[in-house]
Amino acid sequence: MSPRRPERRSEEAAQAVVQAALELCQEVGYGKLSIEGIASRAGVGKNTIYRWWPSKGAVLLDGLLSAMSVDASMADTGDIVADLKAQMIAAVGALGDTPLGAQYRALIGEAQHNPELARALLDRFIEPLRTASALRIELAQRKGQIRSDLDSEFLVEMLYGPLYYRLLLTQRVPERARIEAIVDTAFAGIAPS
Amino acid sequence: MSPRRPERRSEEAAQAVVQAALELCQEVGYGKLSIEGIASRAGVGKNTIYRWWPSKGAVLLDGLLSAMSVDASMADTGDIVADLKAQMIAAVGALGDTPLGAQYRALIGEAQHNPELARALLDRFIEPLRTASALRIELAQRKGQIRSDLDSEFLVEMLYGPLYYRLLLTQRVPERARIEAIVDTAFAGIAPS
Amino acid sequence: MSPRRPERRSEEAAQAVVQAALELCQEVGYGKLSIEGIASRAGVGKNTIYRWWPSKGAVLLDGLLSAMSVDASMADTGDIVADLKAQMIAAVGALGDTPLGAQYRALIGEAQHNPELARALLDRFIEPLRTASALRIELAQRKGQIRSDLDSEFLVEMLYGPLYYRLLLTQRVPERARIEAIVDTAFAGIAPS
Amino acid sequence: MSPRRPERRSEEAAQAVVQAALELCQEVGYGKLSIEGIASRAGVGKNTIYRWWPSKGAVLLDGLLSAMSVDASMADTGDIVADLKAQMIAAVGALGDTPLGAQYRALIGEAQHNPELARALLDRFIEPLRTASALRIELAQRKGQIRSDLDSEFLVEMLYGPLYYRLLLTQRVPERARIEAIVDTAFAGIAPS
DNA sequence: CAATAAGCGAGACGGTACGTCCAGTCTTCTT
DNA sequence: AAGAAGACTGGACGTACCGTCTCGCTTATTG
């Protein structure tokens, strides 16, 4: 009845592949990362990679997920502004100027012309983060800390957009003060007082 | 003394290359775009491409620039909110759901792991747009239409960030109403009134 | 002490393998014949093949033997010339322009660089035929129908050599008249009368 | 007008390929000979091989031809029997128990299921030898040294057939005396005197 | 006004990696 | 306890491009 995808037999092979991909990507960069290289580094046949992943990007996405052990939940201290700042600072700390960050950016880049990868990236990484933030925002809206006439997803984009602009377009990492300014400005608005 | 970059002899060859790159990219997608393919389509020797461009991305960037005939200037009707909305709507119209938009996104993507291309893209495309917007914003600040305690570049990021978030992360194109909401919300702030 | 070759448990599996090999070889040709293909066609695990045969050639040799149900005995009508002609015509009929012939030729070909297969082919197919012919020839020698100063194996080679020359080098099949000419000429000699 | 096959640019590459193929074939055997191996040994890209040869067999055929610098002409001392014996002994000396002989046999073997190679082998190696022998035989026929009621090609097969039988089927090399016996017997016939 | 250099098309070259197929071994589950 | 199923490492396949390199040919100064 079910498609009967066979069980992944060799879990250690899978881990070796993902690990090798992460290492190699840091050593030679995403552009020169090759499935042959991953296979050889992992001591694995190429087929084993092709059996379980559709592209090198997919392997790297698995690597990203395992390395991040992504904590989608967002703190709730009662202070939405502080919570947002903390979350954004943490995110930039993890995915900013780090090897992992470079891989994340490369994945977003590859996704621009690889719809399959785009889907996977969205479903398994970006959406969970979006949702976590959106939920926290909705809570704040119910508490009257944020305008409640705005869609929570829209608010996520308003807040995180400036972060990604920096990350992807100028490839510089916003420092702490700038992140705090983003949140403060988003709350206060840019119209003259 | 100087590297003696020779004059570009064959202007028509250059145009054929750029044109072929644009066409091919639309036909087969950025991922399958190859310099061999461009050369063959353009009826040009591979060397002619390597002589003038460092990578396929650079060719495509030239194509993007020529196709956009980028108008960096930003209208000034006196109403900064209207001008920003108009500019953003126009930008999304040109670079959103169009073939050119796909190429632009692919270039941003490639730039994530190709510093040389990142530099060129920034200098020749993104910065001019940023600057144009920044100048218009500074004018508005001087007129008291925008808070003047904020850096204009920062303001650009606050306004355009949400646009790029949609474009690059969810790969959906913000429709007109959403763009207007972005500007309005940026001005008004998201704090409860 | 002995290698303990286990009993062949599944006789039907063995037959399915051999049958599948024959069919596949006719369909895709010896060069593209693979053990994987045979196993899958036969509905058999690859191991089952590796357990009983050392190479795809060995499987095919079994197929050849079973398909020929090789009749090593040679008719004895009393007329050695007629008997030789009949035997050679029959052989060419079976192994000449037929699917089975193509497989036989492929096996001889493979044997040129596969000593193990060469040995098996010789022992189980070629030698029995040689011996049958040699025995019939010795009988004829005793009856005074053939020179008795020549070794019977040598005579087999003199008679069958021209047949195989055609078969293996020019890959054309000698027709009936030519076969008869071979025998007649071998008897009469090529010296001018 | 003509198909314009481009001139072979790098003659040294071609020679390196053929040389590497000969060496490797002797070292690892025809069965384990691979185009990758040849390319790597020759210090050549795989494409360079695929550009000029359709299969590893074709490379080896070139090697065989160059190593043999095939002398198709056949001596004419006036004594056809002696000439035939000399030619056959020489042929067996070159292609019998030698590395080159193993390659020749492997090529004949491969040709059994590779029609393209079969054609090339026939045209460039076997036919020239056949023709040389046939011409010499026709001369002898005109001199009355051989029955003239028989086709010269047929005679070639009668004489060389027993040689190839040994070579290809039993993979033993006929020694000098046996070769002489073949010729003598072919002339005298096997009918009792 | 030759000659002489440069750019040009074409495409061969040594390479790297692709994605596929198969070899031969090993493991798991079924009968 | 043998067999089917098929995952595993590994090697080679034949293809596509990479970026470099000759080739002749055309063109455009420049001695």
Tab-separated table of N, CA, C and O in Angstrom, chain D residues 5-90:
chain	number	residue	atom	x	y	z
D	5	ARG	N	36.570	15.737	-41.275
D	5	ARG	CA	37.099	15.254	-40.006
D	5	ARG	C	38.355	16.052	-39.694
D	5	ARG	O	39.268	16.120	-40.513
D	6	PRO	N	38.369	16.657	-38.558
D	6	PRO	CA	39.509	17.533	-38.280
D	6	PRO	C	40.779	16.719	-38.198
D	6	PRO	O	40.775	15.560	-37.809
D	7	GLU	N	41.838	17.329	-38.587
D	7	GLU	CA	43.137	16.660	-38.487
D	7	GLU	C	43.386	16.269	-37.042
D	7	GLU	O	42.971	16.941	-36.116
D	8	ARG	N	44.054	15.169	-36.897
D	8	ARG	CA	44.444	14.787	-35.540
D	8	ARG	C	45.556	15.730	-35.110
D	8	ARG	O	46.673	15.694	-35.630
D	9	ARG	N	45.262	16.546	-34.133
D	9	ARG	CA	46.209	17.573	-33.779
D	9	ARG	C	47.425	17.027	-33.047
D	9	ARG	O	48.549	17.298	-33.388
D	10	SER	N	47.143	16.247	-32.044
D	10	SER	CA	48.256	15.858	-31.183
D	10	SER	C	48.675	14.420	-31.472
D	10	SER	O	48.127	13.462	-30.937
D	11	GLU	N	49.640	14.300	-32.328
D	11	GLU	CA	50.092	12.967	-32.696
D	11	GLU	C	50.749	12.266	-31.522
D	11	GLU	O	50.641	11.052	-31.342
D	12	GLU	N	51.427	13.035	-30.695
D	12	GLU	CA	52.102	12.399	-29.560
D	12	GLU	C	51.104	11.829	-28.560
D	12	GLU	O	51.334	10.776	-27.965
D	13	ALA	N	49.975	12.533	-28.406
D	13	ALA	CA	48.948	11.988	-27.518
D	13	ALA	C	48.455	10.656	-28.052
D	13	ALA	O	48.314	9.685	-27.312
D	14	ALA	N	48.211	10.596	-29.357
D	14	ALA	CA	47.717	9.364	-29.955
D	14	ALA	C	48.695	8.224	-29.701
D	14	ALA	O	48.304	7.110	-29.338
D	15	GLN	N	49.968	8.494	-29.894
D	15	GLN	CA	50.947	7.431	-29.672
D	15	GLN	C	51.008	7.018	-28.214
D	15	GLN	O	51.132	5.840	-27.888
D	16	ALA	N	50.912	7.996	-27.332
D	16	ALA	CA	50.944	7.667	-25.905
D	16	ALA	C	49.769	6.770	-25.544
D	16	ALA	O	49.904	5.822	-24.763
D	17	VAL	N	48.624	7.054	-26.125
D	17	VAL	CA	47.440	6.243	-25.834
D	17	VAL	C	47.662	4.802	-26.278
D	17	VAL	O	47.465	3.855	-25.514
D	18	VAL	N	48.074	4.647	-27.518
D	18	VAL	CA	48.256	3.295	-28.054
D	18	VAL	C	49.325	2.552	-27.243
D	18	VAL	O	49.146	1.380	-26.880
D	19	GLN	N	50.389	3.238	-26.940
D	19	GLN	CA	51.464	2.619	-26.168
D	19	GLN	C	50.963	2.193	-24.787
D	19	GLN	O	51.211	1.076	-24.329
D	20	ALA	N	50.250	3.105	-24.143
D	20	ALA	CA	49.727	2.787	-22.805
D	20	ALA	C	48.785	1.597	-22.863
D	20	ALA	O	48.788	0.735	-21.976
D	21	ALA	N	47.990	1.545	-23.916
D	21	ALA	CA	47.045	0.430	-24.033
D	21	ALA	C	47.801	-0.893	-24.144
D	21	ALA	O	47.458	-1.875	-23.475
D	22	LEU	N	48.824	-0.919	-24.965
D	22	LEU	CA	49.602	-2.147	-25.115
D	22	LEU	C	50.214	-2.558	-23.783
D	22	LEU	O	50.119	-3.719	-23.367
D	23	GLU	N	50.824	-1.613	-23.118
D	23	GLU	CA	51.472	-1.944	-21.852
D	23	GLU	C	50.471	-2.448	-20.830
D	23	GLU	O	50.660	-3.481	-20.193
D	24	LEU	N	49.394	-1.681	-20.675
D	24	LEU	CA	48.413	-2.069	-19.663
D	24	LEU	C	47.797	-3.419	-19.967
D	24	LEU	O	47.568	-4.230	-19.067
D	25	CYS	N	47.545	-3.670	-21.230
D	25	CYS	CA	46.924	-4.939	-21.596
D	25	CYS	C	47.839	-6.092	-21.207
D	25	CYS	O	47.373	-7.142	-20.760
D	26	GLN	N	49.117	-5.885	-21.364
D	26	GLN	CA	50.047	-6.939	-20.962
D	26	GLN	C	50.138	-7.060	-19.452
D	26	GLN	O	50.354	-8.144	-18.914
D	27	GLU	N	49.965	-5.948	-18.772
D	27	GLU	CA	50.113	-5.998	-17.314
D	27	GLU	C	48.884	-6.575	-16.620
D	27	GLU	O	49.004	-7.386	-15.703
D	28	VAL	N	47.713	-6.136	-17.032
D	28	VAL	CA	46.521	-6.553	-16.294
D	28	VAL	C	45.609	-7.474	-17.095
D	28	VAL	O	44.661	-8.017	-16.549
D	29	GLY	N	45.896	-7.604	-18.377
D	29	GLY	CA	45.050	-8.460	-19.196
D	29	GLY	C	43.912	-7.681	-19.836
D	29	GLY	O	43.474	-6.656	-19.311
D	30	TYR	N	43.446	-8.220	-20.949
D	30	TYR	CA	42.415	-7.508	-21.709
D	30	TYR	C	41.160	-7.273	-20.882
D	30	TYR	O	40.544	-6.212	-20.959
D	31	GLY	N	40.775	-8.249	-20.088
D	31	GLY	CA	39.534	-8.136	-19.339
D	31	GLY	C	39.524	-6.974	-18.370
D	31	GLY	O	38.493	-6.352	-18.138
D	32	LYS	N	40.666	-6.667	-17.803
D	32	LYS	CA	40.725	-5.579	-16.830
D	32	LYS	C	41.250	-4.287	-17.437
D	32	LYS	O	41.499	-3.314	-16.716
D	33	LEU	N	41.456	-4.316	-18.721
D	33	LEU	CA	41.870	-3.094	-19.395
D	33	LEU	C	40.701	-2.129	-19.420
D	33	LEU	O	39.585	-2.508	-19.752
D	34	SER	N	40.945	-0.877	-19.046
D	34	SER	CA	39.868	0.107	-19.062
D	34	SER	C	40.339	1.386	-19.724
D	34	SER	O	41.529	1.710	-19.717
D	35	ILE	N	39.408	2.079	-20.280
D	35	ILE	CA	39.759	3.328	-20.955
D	35	ILE	C	40.264	4.337	-19.936
D	35	ILE	O	41.191	5.095	-20.207
D	36	GLU	N	39.686	4.331	-18.747
D	36	GLU	CA	40.209	5.196	-17.693
D	36	GLU	C	41.674	4.900	-17.424
D	36	GLU	O	42.490	5.807	-17.272
D	37	GLY	N	41.973	3.609	-17.324
D	37	GLY	CA	43.348	3.229	-17.057
D	37	GLY	C	44.292	3.670	-18.159
D	37	GLY	O	45.375	4.192	-17.901
D	38	ILE	N	43.857	3.476	-19.398
D	38	ILE	CA	44.697	3.884	-20.523
D	38	ILE	C	44.934	5.379	-20.463
D	38	ILE	O	46.063	5.864	-20.584
D	39	ALA	N	43.849	6.129	-20.271
D	39	ALA	CA	43.968	7.582	-20.261
D	39	ALA	C	44.935	8.027	-19.167
D	39	ALA	O	45.817	8.856	-19.400
D	40	SER	N	44.759	7.451	-17.991
D	40	SER	CA	45.593	7.890	-16.885
D	40	SER	C	47.056	7.516	-17.139
D	40	SER	O	47.964	8.303	-16.896
D	41	ARG	N	47.279	6.300	-17.636
D	41	ARG	CA	48.653	5.890	-17.927
D	41	ARG	C	49.277	6.763	-19.016
D	41	ARG	O	50.455	7.104	-18.962
D	42	ALA	N	48.468	7.133	-19.994
D	42	ALA	CA	49.006	7.919	-21.110
D	42	ALA	C	49.114	9.397	-20.764
D	42	ALA	O	49.676	10.174	-21.534
D	43	GLY	N	48.555	9.792	-19.613
D	43	GLY	CA	48.560	11.213	-19.258
D	43	GLY	C	47.689	12.022	-20.199
D	43	GLY	O	48.061	13.094	-20.664
D	44	VAL	N	46.507	11.528	-20.412
D	44	VAL	CA	45.639	12.059	-21.455
D	44	VAL	C	44.222	12.110	-20.892
D	44	VAL	O	43.859	11.322	-20.033
D	45	GLY	N	43.425	13.042	-21.337
D	45	GLY	CA	42.038	13.080	-20.907
D	45	GLY	C	41.237	11.973	-21.562
D	45	GLY	O	41.529	11.587	-22.695
D	46	LYS	N	40.231	11.469	-20.851
D	46	LYS	CA	39.437	10.393	-21.441
D	46	LYS	C	38.829	10.815	-22.769
D	46	LYS	O	38.743	10.029	-23.706
D	47	ASN	N	38.419	12.050	-22.828
D	47	ASN	CA	37.802	12.539	-24.050
D	47	ASN	C	38.691	12.386	-25.265
D	47	ASN	O	38.225	12.136	-26.361
D	48	THR	N	39.949	12.572	-25.053
D	48	THR	CA	40.872	12.455	-26.171
D	48	THR	C	40.825	11.048	-26.745
D	48	THR	O	40.959	10.853	-27.956
D	49	ILE	N	40.616	10.063	-25.899
D	49	ILE	CA	40.466	8.707	-26.413
D	49	ILE	C	39.132	8.544	-27.116
D	49	ILE	O	39.073	8.081	-28.256
D	50	TYR	N	38.066	8.980	-26.447
D	50	TYR	CA	36.749	8.813	-27.063
D	50	TYR	C	36.644	9.596	-28.364
D	50	TYR	O	35.852	9.249	-29.231
D	51	ARG	N	37.421	10.656	-28.480
D	51	ARG	CA	37.347	11.438	-29.697
D	51	ARG	C	37.841	10.650	-30.907
D	51	ARG	O	37.336	10.779	-32.008
D	52	TRP	N	38.840	9.822	-30.676
D	52	TRP	CA	39.494	9.188	-31.828
D	52	TRP	C	39.256	7.700	-31.945
D	52	TRP	O	39.539	7.109	-32.982
D	53	TRP	N	38.817	7.057	-30.877
D	53	TRP	CA	38.576	5.607	-30.961
D	53	TRP	C	37.213	5.290	-30.368
D	53	TRP	O	36.826	5.855	-29.343
D	54	PRO	N	36.513	4.348	-30.960
D	54	PRO	CA	35.175	4.027	-30.465
D	54	PRO	C	35.156	3.061	-29.288
D	54	PRO	O	34.131	2.920	-28.628
D	55	SER	N	36.243	2.362	-29.023
D	55	SER	CA	36.236	1.386	-27.932
D	55	SER	C	37.674	1.025	-27.578
D	55	SER	O	38.604	1.318	-28.326
D	56	LYS	N	37.830	0.369	-26.446
D	56	LYS	CA	39.179	-0.015	-26.072
D	56	LYS	C	39.758	-1.004	-27.083
D	56	LYS	O	40.963	-1.005	-27.352
D	57	GLY	N	38.888	-1.806	-27.672
D	57	GLY	CA	39.357	-2.738	-28.687
D	57	GLY	C	39.991	-2.011	-29.870
D	57	GLY	O	41.008	-2.449	-30.401
D	58	ALA	N	39.380	-0.896	-30.246
D	58	ALA	CA	39.910	-0.155	-31.381
D	58	ALA	C	41.295	0.401	-31.066
D	58	ALA	O	42.190	0.403	-31.918
D	59	VAL	N	41.475	0.860	-29.846
D	59	VAL	CA	42.803	1.338	-29.458
D	59	VAL	C	43.814	0.197	-29.576
D	59	VAL	O	44.899	0.351	-30.140
D	60	LEU	N	43.416	-0.945	-29.066
D	60	LEU	CA	44.324	-2.075	-29.062
D	60	LEU	C	44.628	-2.550	-30.482
D	60	LEU	O	45.745	-3.003	-30.778
D	61	LEU	N	43.644	-2.434	-31.341
D	61	LEU	CA	43.884	-2.810	-32.736
D	61	LEU	C	44.945	-1.908	-33.335
D	61	LEU	O	45.862	-2.372	-34.025
D	62	ASP	N	44.835	-0.610	-33.067
D	62	ASP	CA	45.889	0.294	-33.521
D	62	ASP	C	47.238	-0.137	-32.964
D	62	ASP	O	48.248	-0.124	-33.665
D	63	GLY	N	47.239	-0.504	-31.704
D	63	GLY	CA	48.487	-0.948	-31.094
D	63	GLY	C	49.034	-2.180	-31.779
D	63	GLY	O	50.230	-2.269	-32.079
D	64	LEU	N	48.140	-3.102	-32.050
D	64	LEU	CA	48.556	-4.334	-32.712
D	64	LEU	C	49.169	-4.026	-34.075
D	64	LEU	O	50.252	-4.527	-34.427
D	65	LEU	N	48.484	-3.165	-34.813
D	65	LEU	CA	48.968	-2.841	-36.153
D	65	LEU	C	50.325	-2.167	-36.097
D	65	LEU	O	51.219	-2.476	-36.881
D	66	SER	N	50.473	-1.252	-35.155
D	66	SER	CA	51.750	-0.539	-35.123
D	66	SER	C	52.853	-1.462	-34.612
D	66	SER	O	53.984	-1.400	-35.072
D	67	ALA	N	52.514	-2.336	-33.680
D	67	ALA	CA	53.548	-3.242	-33.162
D	67	ALA	C	53.949	-4.276	-34.199
D	67	ALA	O	55.101	-4.703	-34.259
D	68	MET	N	52.982	-4.673	-35.008
D	68	MET	CA	53.305	-5.664	-36.026
D	68	MET	C	53.968	-5.007	-37.226
D	68	MET	O	54.720	-5.660	-37.937
D	69	SER	N	53.663	-3.742	-37.446
D	69	SER	CA	54.078	-3.111	-38.708
D	69	SER	C	53.909	-4.176	-39.784
D	69	SER	O	54.831	-4.608	-40.433
D	70	VAL	N	52.670	-4.573	-39.890
D	70	VAL	CA	52.286	-5.805	-40.569
D	70	VAL	C	52.866	-5.883	-41.992
D	70	VAL	O	52.664	-5.008	-42.816
D	71	ASP	N	53.585	-6.939	-42.192
D	71	ASP	CA	54.162	-7.159	-43.516
D	71	ASP	C	53.285	-8.136	-44.273
D	71	ASP	O	53.356	-9.346	-44.101
D	72	ALA	N	52.427	-7.559	-45.068
D	72	ALA	CA	51.432	-8.400	-45.730
D	72	ALA	C	52.027	-9.205	-46.877
D	72	ALA	O	51.447	-10.196	-47.316
D	73	SER	N	53.152	-8.780	-47.331
D	73	SER	CA	53.700	-9.488	-48.490
D	73	SER	C	54.198	-10.867	-48.065
D	73	SER	O	54.580	-11.102	-46.917
D	74	MET	N	54.161	-11.776	-48.981
D	74	MET	CA	54.551	-13.145	-48.672
D	74	MET	C	55.702	-13.531	-49.596
D	74	MET	O	55.691	-13.232	-50.785
D	75	ALA	N	56.662	-14.169	-48.996
D	75	ALA	CA	57.869	-14.502	-49.766
D	75	ALA	C	57.517	-15.387	-50.957
D	75	ALA	O	56.514	-16.091	-50.965
D	76	ASP	N	58.347	-15.325	-51.952
D	76	ASP	CA	58.173	-16.186	-53.118
D	76	ASP	C	59.524	-16.765	-53.515
D	76	ASP	O	60.288	-16.167	-54.252
D	77	THR	N	59.793	-17.958	-52.994
D	77	THR	CA	61.058	-18.622	-53.360
D	77	THR	C	60.847	-19.567	-54.536
D	77	THR	O	61.778	-20.223	-54.984
D	78	GLY	N	59.611	-19.629	-55.008
D	78	GLY	CA	59.298	-20.583	-56.056
D	78	GLY	C	58.710	-21.873	-55.495
D	78	GLY	O	57.943	-22.554	-56.156
D	79	ASP	N	59.044	-22.167	-54.271
D	79	ASP	CA	58.524	-23.392	-53.632
D	79	ASP	C	57.342	-23.025	-52.737
D	79	ASP	O	57.514	-22.549	-51.612
D	80	ILE	N	56.141	-23.264	-53.234
D	80	ILE	CA	54.957	-22.816	-52.502
D	80	ILE	C	54.836	-23.507	-51.146
D	80	ILE	O	54.466	-22.875	-50.142
D	81	VAL	N	55.178	-24.765	-51.098
D	81	VAL	CA	55.081	-25.461	-49.830
D	81	VAL	C	56.010	-24.839	-48.787
D	81	VAL	O	55.613	-24.540	-47.659
D	82	ALA	N	57.231	-24.612	-49.196
D	82	ALA	CA	58.175	-24.004	-48.262
D	82	ALA	C	57.724	-22.604	-47.872
D	82	ALA	O	57.802	-22.201	-46.702
D	83	ASP	N	57.241	-21.846	-48.857
D	83	ASP	CA	56.809	-20.484	-48.570
D	83	ASP	C	55.652	-20.473	-47.574
D	83	ASP	O	55.618	-19.662	-46.647
D	84	LEU	N	54.710	-21.346	-47.780
D	84	LEU	CA	53.565	-21.396	-46.862
D	84	LEU	C	54.028	-21.749	-45.457
D	84	LEU	O	53.625	-21.126	-44.467
D	85	LYS	N	54.875	-22.760	-45.382
D	85	LYS	CA	55.377	-23.154	-44.065
D	85	LYS	C	56.090	-21.992	-43.388
D	85	LYS	O	55.863	-21.700	-42.206
D	86	ALA	N	56.943	-21.324	-44.155
D	86	ALA	CA	57.703	-20.216	-43.578
D	86	ALA	C	56.759	-19.131	-43.064
D	86	ALA	O	56.916	-18.611	-41.943
D	87	GLN	N	55.783	-18.808	-43.901
D	87	GLN	CA	54.843	-17.749	-43.521
D	87	GLN	C	54.060	-18.137	-42.271
D	87	GLN	O	53.890	-17.344	-41.342
D	88	MET	N	53.613	-19.363	-42.214
D	88	MET	CA	52.813	-19.782	-41.070
D	88	MET	C	53.666	-19.856	-39.807
D	88	MET	O	53.225	-19.485	-38.713
D	89	ILE	N	54.880	-20.333	-39.964
D	89	ILE	CA	55.763	-20.385	-38.798
D	89	ILE	C	56.047	-18.975	-38.288
D	89	ILE	O	56.035	-18.710	-37.082
D	90	ALA	N	56.272	-18.073	-39.233
D	90	ALA	CA	56.527	-16.692	-38.825
D	90	ALA	C	55.307	-16.106	-38.122
D	90	ALA	O	55.427	-15.443	-37.074
